[in-house]
Short mmCIF file of C-alpha atoms and ligand atoms in Angstrom, two decimals:
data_model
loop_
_atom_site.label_atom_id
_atom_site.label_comp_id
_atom_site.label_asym_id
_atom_site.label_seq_id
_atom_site.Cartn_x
_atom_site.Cartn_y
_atom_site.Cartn_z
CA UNK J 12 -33.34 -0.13 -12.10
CA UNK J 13 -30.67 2.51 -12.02
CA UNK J 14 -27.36 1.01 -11.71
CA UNK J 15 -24.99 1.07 -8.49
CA UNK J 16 -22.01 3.61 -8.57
CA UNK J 17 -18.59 2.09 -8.46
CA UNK J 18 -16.21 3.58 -5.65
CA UNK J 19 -12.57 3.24 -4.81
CA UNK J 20 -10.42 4.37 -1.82
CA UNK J 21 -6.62 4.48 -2.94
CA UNK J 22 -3.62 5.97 -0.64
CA UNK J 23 -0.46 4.39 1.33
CA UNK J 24 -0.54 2.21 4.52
CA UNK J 25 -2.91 3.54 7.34
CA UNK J 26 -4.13 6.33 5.39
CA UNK J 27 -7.73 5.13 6.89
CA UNK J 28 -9.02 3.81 3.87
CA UNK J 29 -10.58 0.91 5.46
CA UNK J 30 -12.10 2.93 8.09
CA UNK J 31 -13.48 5.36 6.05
CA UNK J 32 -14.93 2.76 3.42
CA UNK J 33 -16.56 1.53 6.24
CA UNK J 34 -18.31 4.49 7.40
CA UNK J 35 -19.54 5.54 3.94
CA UNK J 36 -21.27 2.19 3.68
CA UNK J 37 -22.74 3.24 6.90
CA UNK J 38 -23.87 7.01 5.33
CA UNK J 39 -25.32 5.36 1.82
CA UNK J 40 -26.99 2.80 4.33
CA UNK J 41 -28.89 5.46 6.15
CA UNK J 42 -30.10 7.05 2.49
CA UNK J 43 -31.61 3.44 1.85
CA UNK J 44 -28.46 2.84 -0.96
CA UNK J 45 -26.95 -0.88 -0.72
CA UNK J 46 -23.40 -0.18 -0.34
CA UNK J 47 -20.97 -3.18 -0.43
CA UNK J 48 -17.67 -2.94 0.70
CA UNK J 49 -14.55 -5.28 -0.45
CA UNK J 50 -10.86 -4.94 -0.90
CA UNK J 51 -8.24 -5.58 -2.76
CA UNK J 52 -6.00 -7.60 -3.00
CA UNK J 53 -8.81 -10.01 -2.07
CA UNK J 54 -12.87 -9.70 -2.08
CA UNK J 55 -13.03 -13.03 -3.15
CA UNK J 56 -12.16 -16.48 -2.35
CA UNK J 57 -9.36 -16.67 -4.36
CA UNK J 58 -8.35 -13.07 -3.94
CA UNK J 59 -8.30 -13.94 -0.16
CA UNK J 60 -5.41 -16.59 -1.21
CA UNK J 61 -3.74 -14.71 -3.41
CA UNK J 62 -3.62 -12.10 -0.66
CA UNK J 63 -2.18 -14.38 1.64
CA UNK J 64 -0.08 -15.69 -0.66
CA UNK J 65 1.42 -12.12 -1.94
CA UNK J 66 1.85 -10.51 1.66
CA UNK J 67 3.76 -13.96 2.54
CA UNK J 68 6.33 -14.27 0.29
CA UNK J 69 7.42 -11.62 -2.20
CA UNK J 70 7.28 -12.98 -6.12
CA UNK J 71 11.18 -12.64 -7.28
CA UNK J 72 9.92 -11.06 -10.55
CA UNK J 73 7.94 -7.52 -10.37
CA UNK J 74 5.98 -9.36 -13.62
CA UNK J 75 4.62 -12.17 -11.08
CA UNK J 76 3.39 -9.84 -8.82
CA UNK J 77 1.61 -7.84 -11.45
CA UNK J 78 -0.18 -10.56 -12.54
CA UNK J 79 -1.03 -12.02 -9.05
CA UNK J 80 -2.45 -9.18 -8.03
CA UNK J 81 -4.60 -8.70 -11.51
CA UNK J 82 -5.37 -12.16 -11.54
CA UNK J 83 -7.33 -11.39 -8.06
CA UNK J 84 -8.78 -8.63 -10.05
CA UNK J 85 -10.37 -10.15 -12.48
CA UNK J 86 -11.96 -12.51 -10.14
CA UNK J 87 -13.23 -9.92 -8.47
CA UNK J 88 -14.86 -7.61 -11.32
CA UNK J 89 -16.40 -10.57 -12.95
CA UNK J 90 -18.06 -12.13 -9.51
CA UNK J 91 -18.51 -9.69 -7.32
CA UNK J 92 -18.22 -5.61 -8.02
CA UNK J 93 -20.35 -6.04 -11.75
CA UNK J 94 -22.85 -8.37 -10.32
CA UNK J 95 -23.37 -5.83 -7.07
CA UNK J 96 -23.55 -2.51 -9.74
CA UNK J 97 -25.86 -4.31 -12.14
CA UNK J 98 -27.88 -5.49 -9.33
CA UNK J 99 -27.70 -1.41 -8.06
CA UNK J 100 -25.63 -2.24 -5.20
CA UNK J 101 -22.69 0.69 -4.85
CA UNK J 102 -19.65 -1.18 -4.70
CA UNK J 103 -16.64 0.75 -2.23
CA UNK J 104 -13.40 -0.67 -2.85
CA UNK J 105 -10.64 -0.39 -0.87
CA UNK J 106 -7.79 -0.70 -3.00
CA UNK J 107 -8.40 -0.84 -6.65
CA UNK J 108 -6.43 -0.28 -9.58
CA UNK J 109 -4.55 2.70 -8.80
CA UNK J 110 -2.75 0.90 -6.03
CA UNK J 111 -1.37 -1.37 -9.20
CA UNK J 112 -0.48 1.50 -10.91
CA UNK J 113 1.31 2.86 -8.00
CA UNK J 114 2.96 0.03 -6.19
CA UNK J 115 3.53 -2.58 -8.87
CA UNK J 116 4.20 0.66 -11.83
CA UNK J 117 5.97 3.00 -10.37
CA UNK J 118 7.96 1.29 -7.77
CA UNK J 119 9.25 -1.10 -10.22
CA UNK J 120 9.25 0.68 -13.46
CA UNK J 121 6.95 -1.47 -15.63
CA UNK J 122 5.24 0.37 -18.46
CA UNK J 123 2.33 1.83 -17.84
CA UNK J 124 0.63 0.88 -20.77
CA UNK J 125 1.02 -2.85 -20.21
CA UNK J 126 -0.97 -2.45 -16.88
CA UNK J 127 -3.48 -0.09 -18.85
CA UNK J 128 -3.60 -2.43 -21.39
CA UNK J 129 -4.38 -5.27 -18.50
CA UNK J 130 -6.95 -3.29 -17.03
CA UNK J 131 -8.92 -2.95 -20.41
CA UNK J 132 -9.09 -6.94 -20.34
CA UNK J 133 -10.29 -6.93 -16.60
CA UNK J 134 -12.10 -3.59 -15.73
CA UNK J 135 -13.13 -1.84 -18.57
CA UNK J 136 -16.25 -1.01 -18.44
CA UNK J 137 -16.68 -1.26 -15.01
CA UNK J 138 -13.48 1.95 -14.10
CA UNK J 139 -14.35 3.45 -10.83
CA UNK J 140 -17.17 6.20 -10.86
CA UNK J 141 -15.65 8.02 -8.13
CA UNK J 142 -11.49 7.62 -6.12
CA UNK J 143 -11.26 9.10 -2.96
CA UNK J 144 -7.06 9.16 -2.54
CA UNK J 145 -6.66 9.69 1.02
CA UNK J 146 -3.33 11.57 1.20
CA UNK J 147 -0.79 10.95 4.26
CA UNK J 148 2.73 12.13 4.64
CA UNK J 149 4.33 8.35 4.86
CA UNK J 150 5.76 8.13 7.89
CA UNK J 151 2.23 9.34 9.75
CA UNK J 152 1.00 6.34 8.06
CA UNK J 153 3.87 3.89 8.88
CA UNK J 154 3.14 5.03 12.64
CA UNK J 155 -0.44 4.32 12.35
CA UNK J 156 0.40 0.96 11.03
CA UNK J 157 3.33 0.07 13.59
CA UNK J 158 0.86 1.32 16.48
CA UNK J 159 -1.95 -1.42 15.03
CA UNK J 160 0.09 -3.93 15.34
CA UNK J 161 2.56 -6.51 12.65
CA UNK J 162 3.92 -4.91 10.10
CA UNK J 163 3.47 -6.65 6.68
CA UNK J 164 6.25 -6.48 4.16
CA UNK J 165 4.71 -3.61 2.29
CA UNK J 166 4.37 -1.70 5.76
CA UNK J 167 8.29 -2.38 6.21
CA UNK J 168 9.23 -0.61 2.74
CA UNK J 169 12.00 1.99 3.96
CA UNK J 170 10.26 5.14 4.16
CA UNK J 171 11.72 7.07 1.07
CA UNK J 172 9.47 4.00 -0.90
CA UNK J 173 6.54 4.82 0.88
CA UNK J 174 7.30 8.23 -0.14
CA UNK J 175 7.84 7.76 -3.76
CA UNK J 176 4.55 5.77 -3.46
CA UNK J 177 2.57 8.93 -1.89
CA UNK J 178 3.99 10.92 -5.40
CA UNK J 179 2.59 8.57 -7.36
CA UNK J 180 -0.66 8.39 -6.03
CA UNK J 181 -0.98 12.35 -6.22
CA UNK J 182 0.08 12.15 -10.01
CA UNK J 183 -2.89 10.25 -10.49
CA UNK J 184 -4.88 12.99 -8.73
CA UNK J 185 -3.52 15.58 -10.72
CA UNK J 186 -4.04 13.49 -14.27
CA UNK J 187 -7.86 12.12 -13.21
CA UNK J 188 -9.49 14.96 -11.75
CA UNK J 189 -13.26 13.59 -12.89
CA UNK J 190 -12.99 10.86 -11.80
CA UNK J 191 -10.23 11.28 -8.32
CA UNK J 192 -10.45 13.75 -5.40
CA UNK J 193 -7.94 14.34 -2.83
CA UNK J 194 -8.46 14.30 0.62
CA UNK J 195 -6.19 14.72 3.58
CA UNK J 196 -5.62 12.07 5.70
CA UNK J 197 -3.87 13.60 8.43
CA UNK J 198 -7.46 15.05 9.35
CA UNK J 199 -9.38 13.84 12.55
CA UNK J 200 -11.49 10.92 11.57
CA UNK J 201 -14.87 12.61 11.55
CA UNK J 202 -13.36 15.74 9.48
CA UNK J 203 -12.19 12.85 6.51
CA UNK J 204 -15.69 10.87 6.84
CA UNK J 205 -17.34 14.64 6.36
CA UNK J 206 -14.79 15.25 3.25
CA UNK J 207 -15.59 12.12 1.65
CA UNK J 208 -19.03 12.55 2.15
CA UNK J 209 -19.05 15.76 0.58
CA UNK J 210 -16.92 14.68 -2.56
CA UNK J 211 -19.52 11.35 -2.76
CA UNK J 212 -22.52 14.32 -2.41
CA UNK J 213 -21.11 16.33 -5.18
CA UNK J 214 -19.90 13.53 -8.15
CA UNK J 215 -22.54 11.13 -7.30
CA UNK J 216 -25.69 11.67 -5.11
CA UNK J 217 -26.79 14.48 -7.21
CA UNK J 218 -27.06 12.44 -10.08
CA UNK J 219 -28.32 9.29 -8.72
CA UNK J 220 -31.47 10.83 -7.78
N1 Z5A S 316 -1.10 -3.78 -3.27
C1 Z5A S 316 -0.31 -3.76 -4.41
O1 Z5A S 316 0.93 -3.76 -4.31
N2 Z5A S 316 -0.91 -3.76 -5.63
C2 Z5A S 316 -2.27 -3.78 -5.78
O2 Z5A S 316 -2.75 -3.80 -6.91
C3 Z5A S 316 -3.05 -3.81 -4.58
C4 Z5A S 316 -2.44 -3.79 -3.36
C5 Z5A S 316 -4.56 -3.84 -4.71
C6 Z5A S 316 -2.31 -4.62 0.84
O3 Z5A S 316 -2.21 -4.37 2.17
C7 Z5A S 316 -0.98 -4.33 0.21
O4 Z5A S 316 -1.08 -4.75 -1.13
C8 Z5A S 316 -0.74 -2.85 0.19
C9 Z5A S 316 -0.49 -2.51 -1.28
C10 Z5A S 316 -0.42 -3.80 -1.96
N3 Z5A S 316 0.41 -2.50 0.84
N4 Z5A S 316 0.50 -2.03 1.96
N5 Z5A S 316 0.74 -1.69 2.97
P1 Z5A S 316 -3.38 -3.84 3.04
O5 Z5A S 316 -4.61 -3.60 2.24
O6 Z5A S 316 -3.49 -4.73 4.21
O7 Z5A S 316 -2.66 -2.50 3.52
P2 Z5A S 316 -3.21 -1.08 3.61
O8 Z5A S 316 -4.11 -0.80 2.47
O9 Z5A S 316 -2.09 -0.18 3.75
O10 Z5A S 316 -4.14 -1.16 4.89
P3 Z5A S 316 -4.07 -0.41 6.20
O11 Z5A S 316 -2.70 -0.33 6.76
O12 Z5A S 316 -5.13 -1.07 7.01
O13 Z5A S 316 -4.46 1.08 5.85
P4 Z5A S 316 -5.83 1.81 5.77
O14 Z5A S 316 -6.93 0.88 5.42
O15 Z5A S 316 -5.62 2.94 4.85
O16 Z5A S 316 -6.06 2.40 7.21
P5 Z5A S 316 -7.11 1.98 8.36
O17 Z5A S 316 -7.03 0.51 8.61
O18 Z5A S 316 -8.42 2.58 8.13
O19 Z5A S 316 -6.43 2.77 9.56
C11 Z5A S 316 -5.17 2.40 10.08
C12 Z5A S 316 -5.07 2.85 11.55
O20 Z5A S 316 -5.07 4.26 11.60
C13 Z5A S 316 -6.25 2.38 12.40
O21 Z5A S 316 -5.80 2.11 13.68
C14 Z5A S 316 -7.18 3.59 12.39
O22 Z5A S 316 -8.00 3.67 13.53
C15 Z5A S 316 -6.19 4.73 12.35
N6 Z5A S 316 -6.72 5.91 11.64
C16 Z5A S 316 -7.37 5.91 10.44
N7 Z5A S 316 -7.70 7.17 10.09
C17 Z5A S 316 -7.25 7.97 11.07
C18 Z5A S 316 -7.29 9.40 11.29
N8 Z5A S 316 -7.85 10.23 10.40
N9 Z5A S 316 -6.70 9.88 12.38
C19 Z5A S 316 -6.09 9.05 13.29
N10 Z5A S 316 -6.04 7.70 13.16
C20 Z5A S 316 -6.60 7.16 12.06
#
């Protein structure tokens, strides 16, 4: 049995990751593929409480967060996403690793090779086949999140955060290019689901056939 491929959606608040994680599920569905979509933080029992627990109340130290939020990861490789790809289930994420690298790395400055170094102990092998970084100019996405309703605290960042967030995601664009593809999110709905579907055609569906 040919294993499942390993997706992630990355990008800032109401960038439509969840939406569109959604409706690829629903395009792999119709080609017969078992698609299984999760999130992070969460996915699993415990990274449902540690989501709760980390939207809540804000860890004092940036370190606490960190490992909070990789804690949740680990659960979630080892039960959920490598179970689903060995079983051939494609696994869509939304939120993965790249979100750590973003909002935990950049925004507070700790080294990027101690979060590397944490993913090798709760990823590797399993890195994403394919990251779809849905690209949003911040405040767009702040809007879309005000207009759904309660902001968390992470909506509530002052904008020039959510901004420095944005950058970092499109570093990683620029510095993965096998393995990320960028894809405006300030699109109509259907013209992102047809750009993702595209970029899933072209690095995956080609090859899983
Ligand atoms: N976090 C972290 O710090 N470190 C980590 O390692 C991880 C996460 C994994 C989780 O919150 C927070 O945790 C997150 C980072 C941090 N911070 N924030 N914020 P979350 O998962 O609940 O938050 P989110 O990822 O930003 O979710 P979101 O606001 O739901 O965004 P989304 O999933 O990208 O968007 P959506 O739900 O698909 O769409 C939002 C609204 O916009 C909705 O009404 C849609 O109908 C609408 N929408 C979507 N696409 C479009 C288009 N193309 N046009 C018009 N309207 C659209």
């Amino acid at each position: 049995m040919q294993r499942g491929k390993f997706i992630t959606f990355e990008g800032g608040e109401g960038a439509g990751k969840s939406t569109q994680a959604k409706r690829l599920a629903e395009r792999l569905g119709r080609l017969n593929i078992p698609a299984l979509v999760t999130r992070e933080p969460g996915g699993t029992p415990v990274g449902e409480d540690v989501r709760a627990l980390i939207l809540k109340d804000r860890p004092t130290d940036p370190v606490t967060e960190l490992l909070l939020f990789v804690a949740a990861r680990a659960e979630h490789v080892t039960s959920v996403i490598r179970p689903a790809l060995d079983e051939g289930t494609w696994v869509i994420s939304d939120r993965f690793i790249d979100s750590t690298r973003v909002y935990q790395g950049k925004r507070y400055g700790l080294e990027p090779e101690f979060i590397r170094q944490l993913e090798r102990y709760t990823v590797a092998p399993d890195y994403p086949d394919l990251t779809l970084i849905l690209d949003l100019p911040a405040s767009a996405g702040v809007e879309r999140a005000r207009q759904r309703g309660a902001l968390s605290r992470y909506d509530a960042e002052r904008l020039e955060t959510h901004e420095r967030l944005r950058e970092g995601f499109l570093e990683i664009a620029t510095e993965e290019p096998e393995r990320c593809v960028l894809i405006d999110g300030s699109l109509p709905l259907s013209s992102v689901e047809t750009a993702v579907w595209q970029a899933v055609s072209a690095h995956l569906l080609a090859e899983a056939k």
